[in-house]
Amino acid sequence: MIKSLEKAMILLQEITKEPQSLRTLSETLQVHKSTVLRLLQTLEEFGMVERDEELRYRLGSAFYAMAYQALEGLDLRKVAAPVLRDLNARTNLTVHLAVLQGDKVVYIDKYEGMQQVQMYSRIGLPVPMSSAGVAKAILAHVPEPVRDAVLRRIEFNGVTETSIRSVQRYVEVLEEVRRNGYAVDRGELEPFIHCVAMPILSMDGAPVGAVSITATTSSHTFEQLTALLPDLAQATRTISRTLGGEA
Amino acid sequence: MIKSLEKAMILLQEITKEPQSLRTLSETLQVHKSTVLRLLQTLEEFGMVERDEELRYRLGSAFYAMAYQALEGLDLRKVAAPVLRDLNARTNLTVHLAVLQGDKVVYIDKYEGMQQVQMYSRIGLPVPMSSAGVAKAILAHVPEPVRDAVLRRIEFNGVTETSIRSVQRYVEVLEEVRRNGYAVDRGELEPFIHCVAMPILSMDGAPVGAVSITATTSSHTFEQLTALLPDLAQATRTISRTLGGEA
DNA sequence: AACGACCGTTGCTTGATAAGCAACACAGCA
DNA sequence: TGCTGTGTTGCTTATCAAGCAACGGTCGTT
């Protein structure tokens, strides 16, 4: 492993969180400030970072350009965008797109609904695995060894009254999801938020992602939410077909 | 400069363009394949890259997570604020920032000019689509289906003598805007107020927002207003670059 | 005004390591 | 079966990354 590159990657991750000074970065990495300065100077030369007026380092235009280019190149997100925008317009609810990345499910796109309560979900960050509908929709369709590896890392803390409290119960829920073709989150993370989710399946049945519709319990009853399942199913099928997925 | 970090940055830039093999990367960098392999192994350990089934290197989940986080943290308003404050200070005129939200264009920031007449515009409220410069600046650059969907909802009531009175005329105006690179409102909502506006374009040419400069006809002639176009162009370009947009 | 603390920066030294070489394993092809 | 090309690893060593000391600048305090 190349040590200076390791340090530089940590620097980039820290700076992505928030702009920081040389001193704080030196403390975080536990290396000499002149070492950090040299690393930052090289990153700055490439435009990956830049300094603001307060001498704090933040991400630079070359990083943003790479980020844009990378995200624009994502097939699923690009293909799904018009479908999800339409679903959002027709339901006036928040729509999420998520994918499995390693042992986490991560939101990769989001269309806000016309609701006063703003959803906490952040694109790029992992979803709460024990409760999120998109996580269940995906895990219900992955091979058991993959599922079990992921389940080993989930902590069932019982955040709300409806939260799943054990791996065994979670597996039972996944079997229901597989049978029903959709997953739900009935106030398992926030008691006043619920959602329905469905997987996007490839030709061989592998889940390449999942889509969810989220609402507050005050704006929609659970029955009203599940009444949107045909729209959701149509959306995920359209995306699958466009990707060359299910027949 | 730290040489291994320089090489790693070039690797990331190459891999962002398209997934590539060890051999092609080694040729591009003109360094030994074992050197490239060590660099890639370190990047892989951080999740910045990963290998596909054909042993080509492509961007990994950690890179995407950083990319999402970076782009989500970018608030157009935040990025634009110092630029627009400066534009306002230099012109002493009212400066607006607006974005397309669904089928409306909405002001998201505003810097008041030194004029006795206070502009009616309110942050968060939709702009008058048939006349506002920022609306034309944005609609001139969106895909035609999106433009047409928005145009379907605009009512051309002919508020003043200079108001646009038909969809057909509006489309002709948008074509002019696209050609000229800027839009105008020549007293189309209030006979004594006019403005110039320009879009803020992303790397792929999509309008992420627009900026306008507004004045009363008594304080500035139209020629004096259009004389500010270079300042406005510089402001929108600066914002675009900061967002990682145009070259 | 002077002083001290702190941050950022640079020249220099040196021990650590990045870089490349040779050899190997493996896959694909003739 | 043999050859070619790609990816990989152990080893050596020349290069350089890392840290130290000292400096300059800024800010706050007295």
XYZ file of C-alpha atoms (C1' of nucleotides) in Angstrom:
554
model
C 0.000 0.000 0.000
C 1.180 3.435 -0.857
C 1.170 5.489 2.302
C 1.070 8.971 0.856
C -1.900 7.973 -1.293
C -3.692 6.553 1.753
C -3.198 9.850 3.532
C -4.411 11.805 0.521
C -7.592 9.729 0.319
C -8.333 10.398 3.980
C -7.749 14.093 3.348
C -10.245 14.071 0.481
C -12.823 12.270 2.596
C -12.408 14.742 5.452
C -12.578 17.744 3.149
C -15.701 16.349 1.470
C -17.424 16.397 4.868
C -16.614 20.079 5.418
C -13.914 22.636 4.557
C -11.072 22.452 7.067
C -7.812 24.131 7.973
C -4.326 22.667 7.658
C -4.136 22.346 11.427
C -7.340 20.378 11.862
C -6.427 18.080 8.978
C -2.996 17.528 10.510
C -4.654 16.583 13.798
C -7.102 14.233 12.129
C -4.425 12.358 10.195
C -1.893 12.515 13.055
C 0.900 13.475 10.686
C 3.114 16.549 10.582
C 1.534 19.704 9.207
C 4.279 20.052 6.596
C 3.416 16.562 5.353
C -0.244 17.500 5.095
C 0.672 20.728 3.362
C 2.677 18.870 0.702
C -0.189 16.461 0.082
C -2.671 19.328 -0.163
C -0.408 21.248 -2.510
C -0.374 18.299 -4.875
C -4.160 17.898 -4.664
C -4.512 21.644 -5.217
C -2.283 21.503 -8.293
C -4.780 19.045 -9.782
C -7.719 21.186 -8.759
C -9.024 18.465 -6.470
C -9.011 20.929 -3.568
C -8.731 24.670 -3.227
C -8.395 27.130 -0.402
C -11.018 29.636 0.552
C -10.423 33.118 1.951
C -10.105 31.740 5.466
C -7.355 29.357 4.355
C -9.609 26.371 4.749
C -9.362 23.609 2.208
C -12.455 22.624 0.342
C -13.157 20.527 -2.710
C -11.990 22.072 -5.984
C -13.464 22.333 -9.448
C -11.579 19.288 -10.804
C -13.164 17.133 -8.134
C -16.628 18.494 -8.924
C -16.022 17.955 -12.611
C -15.061 14.326 -11.967
C -18.046 13.940 -9.686
C -20.420 15.288 -12.343
C -18.861 13.138 -15.003
C -19.037 10.052 -12.810
C -22.655 10.577 -11.821
C -23.726 11.478 -15.332
C -22.230 8.192 -16.477
C -24.349 6.133 -14.104
C -26.663 4.153 -16.327
C -29.391 3.397 -13.807
C -29.775 6.923 -12.573
C -29.896 8.369 -16.063
C -32.355 5.795 -17.320
C -34.572 6.097 -14.260
C -34.677 9.883 -14.120
C -37.611 10.558 -16.464
C -39.600 7.670 -15.031
C -39.080 8.810 -11.448
C -39.775 12.421 -12.282
C -43.065 11.339 -13.760
C -43.891 9.157 -10.736
C -43.100 12.103 -8.483
C -45.309 14.414 -10.555
C -48.231 11.995 -10.571
C -48.116 11.152 -6.863
C -46.781 14.459 -5.478
C -44.764 12.358 -3.046
C -41.063 11.907 -2.398
C -39.519 9.248 -4.651
C -36.137 7.607 -3.966
C -33.825 5.494 -6.082
C -31.305 3.290 -4.261
C -28.710 0.641 -5.087
C -26.737 -1.969 -3.184
C -23.113 -0.916 -2.800
C -21.079 -3.543 -1.000
C -22.869 -4.222 2.232
C -24.967 -1.041 2.218
C -27.903 0.303 0.301
C -27.337 3.875 -0.840
C -29.711 6.478 -2.240
C -28.545 7.625 -5.663
C -31.433 9.876 -6.640
C -34.354 11.631 -5.027
C -37.383 13.677 -6.114
C -38.961 15.745 -3.367
C -42.684 15.650 -2.823
C -44.934 18.620 -2.127
C -44.914 18.085 1.600
C -44.049 20.377 4.425
C -41.924 17.719 6.096
C -38.618 17.394 4.296
C -37.248 13.875 4.132
C -33.917 13.399 5.894
C -32.589 11.085 3.188
C -29.316 12.166 1.609
C -28.075 11.005 -1.760
C -24.813 9.088 -1.487
C -25.245 8.149 2.150
C -26.327 4.678 3.237
C -29.961 4.099 4.146
C -30.902 2.750 7.595
C -30.680 -0.919 6.705
C -32.964 -2.253 9.420
C -35.989 -0.205 8.373
C -35.703 1.346 4.886
C -38.092 -0.044 2.283
C -35.523 0.082 -0.496
C -33.102 -1.989 1.610
C -35.706 -4.712 2.138
C -36.776 -4.600 -1.516
C -33.178 -5.246 -2.588
C -32.173 -7.759 0.097
C -35.254 -9.858 -0.647
C -33.789 -10.606 -4.072
C -30.090 -11.089 -3.522
C -28.502 -14.551 -3.098
C -28.681 -15.826 0.485
C -24.911 -15.649 1.130
C -24.931 -11.978 0.149
C -28.043 -11.356 2.249
C -26.544 -13.099 5.270
C -23.277 -11.189 4.956
C -25.218 -7.934 4.960
C -27.522 -9.033 7.803
C -24.519 -9.783 9.972
C -23.753 -6.073 9.988
C -27.230 -4.752 10.712
C -27.987 -3.689 14.240
C -31.620 -4.009 15.253
C -31.937 -1.303 17.883
C -35.691 -0.995 17.982
C -35.860 2.733 17.217
C -39.658 2.917 17.173
C -42.477 0.647 18.301
C -42.761 -0.868 14.841
C -39.009 -1.435 14.350
C -37.811 -4.925 13.518
C -35.894 -6.280 16.499
C -34.081 -9.400 15.299
C -32.342 -10.945 12.306
C -34.829 -13.813 12.357
C -37.796 -11.492 12.131
C -36.059 -9.494 9.385
C -35.554 -12.659 7.310
C -39.258 -13.457 7.719
C -40.094 -9.968 6.511
C -37.810 -10.413 3.483
C -39.677 -13.596 2.587
C -42.950 -11.653 2.723
C -41.417 -8.973 0.545
C -40.323 -11.568 -1.961
C -43.827 -13.038 -2.039
C -45.658 -9.712 -2.200
C -43.269 -8.066 -4.638
C -42.974 -4.943 -2.507
C -41.507 -3.808 0.810
C -42.762 -1.323 3.361
C -41.415 0.809 6.161
C -44.283 1.438 8.567
C -42.814 4.087 10.811
C -39.838 1.905 11.694
C -37.338 4.778 11.702
C -39.636 7.778 12.180
C -43.067 7.004 13.557
C -44.797 9.533 11.276
C -43.147 8.478 8.013
C -43.998 5.407 5.977
C -43.123 4.187 2.506
C -43.541 1.463 -0.063
C -40.649 0.182 -2.187
C -40.082 -2.180 -5.086
C -36.929 -3.639 -6.607
C -35.683 -2.989 -10.105
C -34.800 -6.451 -11.378
C -32.469 -7.384 -14.212
C -33.161 -10.119 -16.724
C -31.778 -12.790 -14.419
C -33.786 -11.543 -11.452
C -30.923 -9.739 -9.727
C -31.918 -6.475 -8.024
C -30.021 -3.628 -9.662
C -31.779 -1.100 -7.462
C -35.038 -0.164 -5.811
C -37.545 2.675 -5.924
C -39.635 3.912 -3.021
C -42.511 6.320 -2.462
C -42.471 8.002 0.917
C -45.178 9.930 2.737
C -46.053 11.190 6.173
C -48.783 9.364 8.038
C -50.778 12.585 8.238
C -50.799 13.190 4.498
C -51.493 9.601 3.472
C -52.945 6.594 5.236
C -51.154 3.330 4.675
C -54.025 2.225 2.406
C -53.586 5.325 0.264
C -49.888 4.593 0.040
C -50.365 0.968 -1.005
C -52.925 2.138 -3.561
C -49.920 3.620 -5.398
C -48.275 0.200 -5.815
C -49.519 -0.226 -9.400
C -47.862 3.094 -10.316
C -44.698 2.021 -8.539
C -44.725 -1.383 -10.228
C -45.141 0.234 -13.615
C -42.247 2.570 -12.913
C -39.852 -0.199 -11.883
C -40.900 -2.372 -14.841
C -40.321 0.500 -17.242
C -36.856 1.058 -15.819
C -36.075 -2.667 -16.009
C -37.159 -2.884 -19.632
C -35.129 0.153 -20.571
C -32.099 -1.444 -18.957
C -32.735 -4.594 -20.938
C -34.151 -6.355 -17.884
C -37.249 -8.401 -17.288
C -39.442 -9.463 -20.205
C 4.933 17.685 -5.256
C 4.206 14.133 -4.279
C 4.780 11.954 -7.301
C 2.744 8.925 -6.348
C -0.212 11.166 -5.584
C 0.141 12.875 -8.954
C 0.041 9.503 -10.652
C -2.976 8.436 -8.639
C -4.891 11.579 -9.602
C -4.194 10.929 -13.272
C -5.400 7.370 -12.778
C -8.650 8.598 -11.245
C -9.198 11.064 -14.064
C -8.593 8.386 -16.678
C -10.869 5.896 -14.958
C -13.610 8.499 -14.599
C -13.634 8.837 -18.389
C -14.128 5.082 -18.894
C -13.229 1.763 -17.208
C -9.739 0.635 -18.281
C -7.312 -2.228 -17.897
C -4.007 -2.178 -16.044
C -2.136 -2.283 -19.339
C -3.864 0.740 -20.865
C -3.434 2.726 -17.665
C 0.241 1.800 -17.556
C 0.619 3.009 -21.144
C -1.195 6.245 -20.430
C 0.908 7.090 -17.389
C 4.124 5.733 -18.919
C 5.068 3.982 -15.700
C 5.699 0.338 -14.942
C 2.624 -1.865 -14.678
C 3.621 -2.993 -11.184
C 3.711 0.654 -10.090
C 0.237 1.213 -11.504
C -0.987 -1.952 -9.842
C 0.241 -0.801 -6.426
C -1.449 2.566 -6.879
C -4.690 0.918 -7.955
C -4.558 -1.524 -5.059
C -4.402 1.384 -2.645
C -7.266 3.175 -4.391
C -9.214 -0.085 -4.364
C -8.659 -0.548 -0.643
C -10.388 2.809 -0.134
C -13.194 1.881 -2.465
C -12.256 4.684 -4.833
C -11.958 2.168 -7.665
C -13.022 -1.411 -8.175
C -12.466 -4.065 -10.806
C -15.167 -5.454 -13.003
C -15.387 -9.026 -14.305
C -13.166 -8.153 -17.242
C -10.446 -6.898 -14.882
C -11.010 -3.328 -15.940
C -10.803 -0.654 -13.297
C -13.776 1.605 -12.793
C -14.871 4.031 -10.113
C -15.872 2.458 -6.812
C -18.613 3.097 -4.290
C -16.483 5.294 -2.032
C -15.855 7.642 -4.925
C -19.547 7.778 -5.753
C -20.403 8.384 -2.107
C -17.945 11.275 -1.978
C -19.281 12.559 -5.270
C -22.888 12.496 -4.030
C -21.945 14.055 -0.745
C -19.962 16.776 -2.483
C -22.735 17.606 -4.944
C -25.441 17.524 -2.296
C -23.444 19.899 -0.158
C -23.201 22.312 -2.999
C -25.962 24.795 -2.498
C -26.277 26.918 -5.628
C -27.354 29.801 -3.430
C -24.303 29.387 -1.183
C -21.907 29.139 -4.087
C -23.523 32.092 -5.871
C -23.818 34.372 -2.852
C -20.426 36.092 -2.904
C -20.585 36.474 -6.686
C -24.046 38.034 -6.615
C -23.231 40.255 -3.662
C -20.323 41.596 -5.651
C -22.458 42.098 -8.766
C -25.015 43.966 -6.675
C -22.315 46.137 -5.119
C -20.772 46.999 -8.473
C -24.017 47.767 -10.291
C -26.093 49.123 -7.358
C -29.020 47.305 -8.922
C -31.278 44.524 -7.772
C -29.834 41.085 -8.534
C -31.917 37.893 -8.514
C -31.004 34.212 -8.518
C -33.678 31.770 -9.701
C -34.020 28.046 -10.416
C -36.517 25.850 -12.218
C -38.656 23.913 -9.763
C -41.080 21.602 -11.536
C -43.012 23.789 -13.954
C -42.139 27.103 -12.280
C -39.118 29.310 -11.978
C -38.581 30.441 -8.394
C -36.373 33.162 -6.930
C -34.005 31.639 -4.390
C -31.914 34.699 -3.615
C -32.079 38.458 -4.040
C -29.827 41.461 -3.436
C -31.652 44.794 -3.325
C -30.368 47.721 -5.335
C -30.133 51.325 -4.171
C -33.412 52.366 -5.720
C -36.418 54.047 -4.248
C -38.780 51.653 -5.982
C -38.703 48.315 -4.172
C -38.943 45.253 -6.397
C -41.995 43.116 -5.779
C -40.101 39.870 -6.191
C -40.194 37.524 -3.193
C -37.805 34.716 -2.511
C -39.518 31.339 -2.669
C -42.426 32.544 -4.809
C -42.698 31.730 -8.501
C -41.742 34.377 -11.016
C -44.238 35.580 -13.634
C -43.343 33.018 -16.275
C -44.594 34.978 -19.296
C -42.353 37.971 -18.685
C -39.510 37.329 -16.193
C -36.014 37.348 -17.659
C -34.798 34.481 -15.497
C -37.688 32.318 -16.726
C -36.761 32.940 -20.355
C -33.049 32.417 -19.622
C -33.770 28.997 -18.139
C -36.467 27.855 -20.581
C -34.224 28.678 -23.527
C -31.876 25.873 -22.408
C -34.107 23.058 -21.216
C -35.054 20.122 -23.463
C -38.045 20.884 -25.688
C -40.417 18.437 -23.958
C -39.750 20.139 -20.631
C -40.123 23.603 -22.222
C -43.392 22.604 -23.889
C -44.781 21.150 -20.679
C -44.045 24.429 -18.922
C -45.372 26.565 -21.782
C -48.658 24.721 -21.669
C -49.261 26.238 -18.249
C -48.318 29.832 -19.017
C -51.133 32.284 -19.558
C -50.306 35.151 -21.910
C -52.624 37.859 -20.597
C -50.955 40.859 -22.211
C -50.439 42.773 -18.954
C -48.578 45.686 -20.566
C -48.118 46.942 -24.108
C -44.856 45.014 -24.430
C -46.151 41.740 -22.947
C -45.798 38.613 -25.026
C -49.219 37.501 -26.174
C -48.820 33.959 -27.528
C -46.923 30.717 -27.078
C -45.629 30.999 -30.617
C -44.154 34.390 -29.979
C -42.668 33.170 -26.699
C -40.905 30.290 -28.452
C -39.493 32.759 -30.986
C -38.241 34.876 -28.091
C -36.620 31.812 -26.472
C -34.758 31.105 -29.709
C -33.450 34.668 -29.681
C -32.425 34.203 -26.044
C -30.566 31.037 -26.918
C -28.772 32.818 -29.743
C -27.965 35.977 -27.795
C -27.024 34.199 -24.577
C -29.208 36.515 -22.505
C -32.891 37.284 -21.929
C -34.701 40.531 -21.238
C -37.940 41.765 -19.725
C -38.728 45.133 -21.281
C -41.545 46.351 -19.084
C -43.598 43.250 -19.799
C -44.970 42.977 -16.253
C -44.520 46.553 -14.980
C -44.073 49.178 -17.669
C -41.393 51.020 -15.676
C -39.245 48.017 -14.770
C -36.849 46.177 -17.074
C -34.140 43.552 -16.590
C -31.503 41.415 -18.253
C -30.916 37.753 -17.303
C -28.472 34.954 -18.083
C -28.552 31.237 -17.352
C -26.105 29.342 -15.165
C -25.189 26.287 -17.207
C -23.761 22.972 -16.016
C -21.078 21.010 -17.881
C -23.631 19.325 -20.107
C -25.355 22.616 -20.914
C -28.303 22.140 -18.587
C -29.504 25.324 -16.870
C -29.128 24.917 -13.126
C -30.360 28.465 -12.547
C -30.336 32.025 -13.818
C -29.249 35.453 -12.637
C -30.887 38.761 -13.486
C -30.199 42.461 -13.008
C -33.292 44.619 -12.652
C -33.720 48.391 -12.891
C -36.424 51.007 -13.330
C -36.677 52.715 -16.694
C -36.112 56.080 -15.016
C -32.849 55.060 -13.374
C -31.399 53.185 -16.333
C -32.106 53.249 -20.026
C -32.216 49.881 -21.734
C -28.825 50.593 -23.282
C -27.330 51.219 -19.841
C -28.815 47.953 -18.652
C -27.459 45.911 -21.565
C -24.068 47.561 -20.976
C -23.967 45.455 -17.783
C -24.142 42.177 -19.739
C -20.373 41.542 -19.541
C -20.564 41.803 -15.738
C -23.546 39.474 -15.697
C -21.815 37.005 -18.030
C -18.744 36.983 -15.817
C -20.881 36.346 -12.751
C -22.745 33.392 -14.270
C -19.489 31.916 -15.627
C -17.847 32.181 -12.228
C -20.766 30.389 -10.621
C -20.699 27.683 -13.331
C -16.983 27.073 -12.851
C -17.353 26.815 -9.111
C -20.069 24.255 -9.652
C -17.719 22.292 -11.903
C -19.581 23.332 -15.020
C -18.425 24.788 -18.284
C -14.791 24.549 -19.354
C 4.017 49.414 20.815
C 5.648 45.121 22.177
C 5.115 40.431 23.003
C 3.409 35.791 22.777
C 0.737 32.263 20.614
C -0.610 30.089 16.680
C -0.921 28.958 11.806
C 1.066 28.320 7.430
C 5.366 27.664 4.899
C 10.031 26.211 3.429
C 14.877 24.330 3.329
C 17.186 20.456 4.630
C 18.221 15.741 6.189
C 17.406 10.941 6.320
C 15.000 6.693 6.974
C 11.205 4.731 4.716
C 9.243 3.433 0.725
C 7.835 3.837 -4.120
C 9.443 2.210 -8.359
C 11.045 -1.021 -11.413
C 13.041 -5.525 -12.584
C 12.757 -10.338 -13.144
C 10.194 -14.126 -12.757
C 5.942 -16.334 -12.155
C 0.851 -17.819 -12.910
C -2.853 -17.826 -15.843
C -5.737 -17.390 -19.963
C -6.437 -17.343 -24.747
C -5.149 -18.563 -29.289
C -2.959 -20.987 -33.158
C 1.743 -28.043 -27.072
C 3.779 -23.755 -27.339
C 3.564 -18.864 -27.681
C 1.898 -14.333 -26.412
C 0.101 -11.076 -23.410
C -1.839 -9.613 -18.992
C -1.780 -9.441 -14.182
C 0.879 -10.309 -9.962
C 4.584 -10.646 -6.461
C 9.238 -10.807 -4.093
C 13.194 -8.303 -3.891
C 16.532 -4.488 -4.346
C 17.755 0.226 -4.258
C 17.550 4.951 -5.665
C 14.326 8.249 -4.819
C 11.596 10.859 -2.162
C 8.086 11.464 1.527
C 8.187 12.726 6.157
C 9.433 15.346 9.812
C 12.320 18.812 12.111
C 13.665 23.407 12.916
C 13.213 27.844 11.807
C 10.881 31.498 9.601
C 7.093 34.987 8.359
C 2.651 36.698 9.176
C -1.541 37.482 11.794
C -4.149 38.144 15.774
C -5.005 38.951 20.492
C -3.424 40.629 24.851
C -1.045 43.644 27.886
